[in-house]
Amino acid sequence: MISSYIGIESGNRTNVIFLLLLAFLVSVMVGPVFSGRLPINDYRSLEPLRKVMTIIQKDYVDSQASDTRELVFGAIRGMLKTLDDPYTRFLDPETYREMKIETNGAFGGLGIVIGVRDGQLTIISPISGTPADRAGIRPGDRIVAVEGENLKDVSLQDAIKLLKGPEGTTISFQVAREGKRDPIPFTLTREVIKIQSVAHEMAPNKVGYLRISQFIETTASDVEKSLEQLVTAGAKAIVLDLRNNPGGLLEAAVRVSELFLSSGTVVSVQARDGRKVEYTSSGTRFPSLPMMVMVNRGSASASEIVAGALRDNGRAMLAGEKTYGKGCVQSVIPIDDEAAVAITTAWYFTPAGDCIHDRGILPDLTLLDDQVLAESTANEKEQISGQPGGLKDETGSGRRLNGPVGGAKAGTAAGAIADSADKDSAAHSIISRSDISLQRVLEMMNAHLLLSSSEKTGRRKFAEAPASNRDESR
């Protein structure tokens, strides 16, 4: 069986997006990889490999180090390394077993998605509610040392082995952070990470808030249930939060997009032969509910597919930061009952035809990272963002949320939303007053609903007015 997955960079783990220890399988068949026999010249080129293995097994001084299976695994690693592709790697039995378990949404670790970017082990995103998240780990942090060991020349998979461990054990490491001169030390206790893929809550003024932390097998059905509950409770608009979402299953991303799109292309995938396969939507569940989508630099792969699909189809505006930029698909191909290889087999493109790999997606409205804002003075905030509160119109495109929301101004709604969120905190509200970016987006959605309501009321009054009172001028 061949499966394809997309996930955040590891760096998803080799730029391979790994959720400390999480690789994302995607239940999408990509077609036979080996459609014929190797040419005879290719068989002959393997002869040196056979000879070297024979020499090692016959003459190498340490007979315990010449296990045939381990020699083959080593040769496979070497072959994949020559491709110079951070996402292509060998999955030994232990790693492959963990991958299959983790795809179900539970695994042991720190709760971080890591990858290699620019040759450095980089945090793609922390998972909400995990040790890494609680400790203040940020997207873009670079792990420079673990237990005092410098990671400069350590491979991604070796680094993962250093970071993982039994539940309840502690680990110390240091991260380099942009804007900080010295590395920042952390000591965390490992936990069993159980991912709640979807969470929702009704914000004031009938704005539904929906957060997706990762795309796993149950995500699409959970999103549909959450939307049904929000709409039943009277939601008039939706804020979809994809921040710090490292990606996951391609099928889940497509199905979530279909919930909001009545038609149109969701994503297209181009394989080695140049052919493109389009995933199109025929969904009819929530095609007209006004919405905004929140993204940041921790939004990658599958979450970028959803964001790109909704924006390119004119369904939603994007607010936040430029996304991570992972636009390739890996196929996980078993080589026996225990091990597999993950190789890059395709690129994906947004409905507008954009390849976002290493580029990311620019939002329509830039909302600076709350932690960055918290460390800046009020003057610095306005200088950086152009507006108080870190809000910046990035495109000037006038994109609409099925209505005129692009010009919404900051007012008092955010304060009301924040106060309400504080009151709900005892009940474990997922809408935080300290989340400045979210407060701004909720405020804009509220302004949009108020404006839409006023327009409808005006039209209704005009329609009901006596003919003699109507303005008949041309």
XYZ file of N, CA and C in Angstrom, residues 171-175 184-188:
30
model
N 13.503 16.912 30.054
C 14.545 17.176 29.067
C 14.867 18.664 29.078
N 16.142 18.977 28.975
C 16.587 20.368 28.934
C 17.154 20.676 27.555
N 16.790 21.814 27.032
C 17.302 22.214 25.726
C 17.334 23.733 25.634
N 18.001 24.230 24.612
C 18.115 25.669 24.398
C 17.635 26.023 23.000
N 16.978 27.176 22.895
C 16.530 27.636 21.584
C 17.079 29.025 21.304
N 17.788 30.692 24.761
C 16.843 30.630 25.877
C 16.750 29.186 26.362
N 16.989 28.935 27.658
C 16.939 27.559 28.169
C 15.513 27.141 28.540
N 15.187 25.881 28.308
C 13.907 25.299 28.703
C 14.153 23.932 29.320
N 13.374 23.597 30.324
C 13.347 22.245 30.871
C 11.883 21.818 30.925
N 11.527 20.800 30.161
C 10.139 20.367 30.046
C 9.989 18.916 30.461
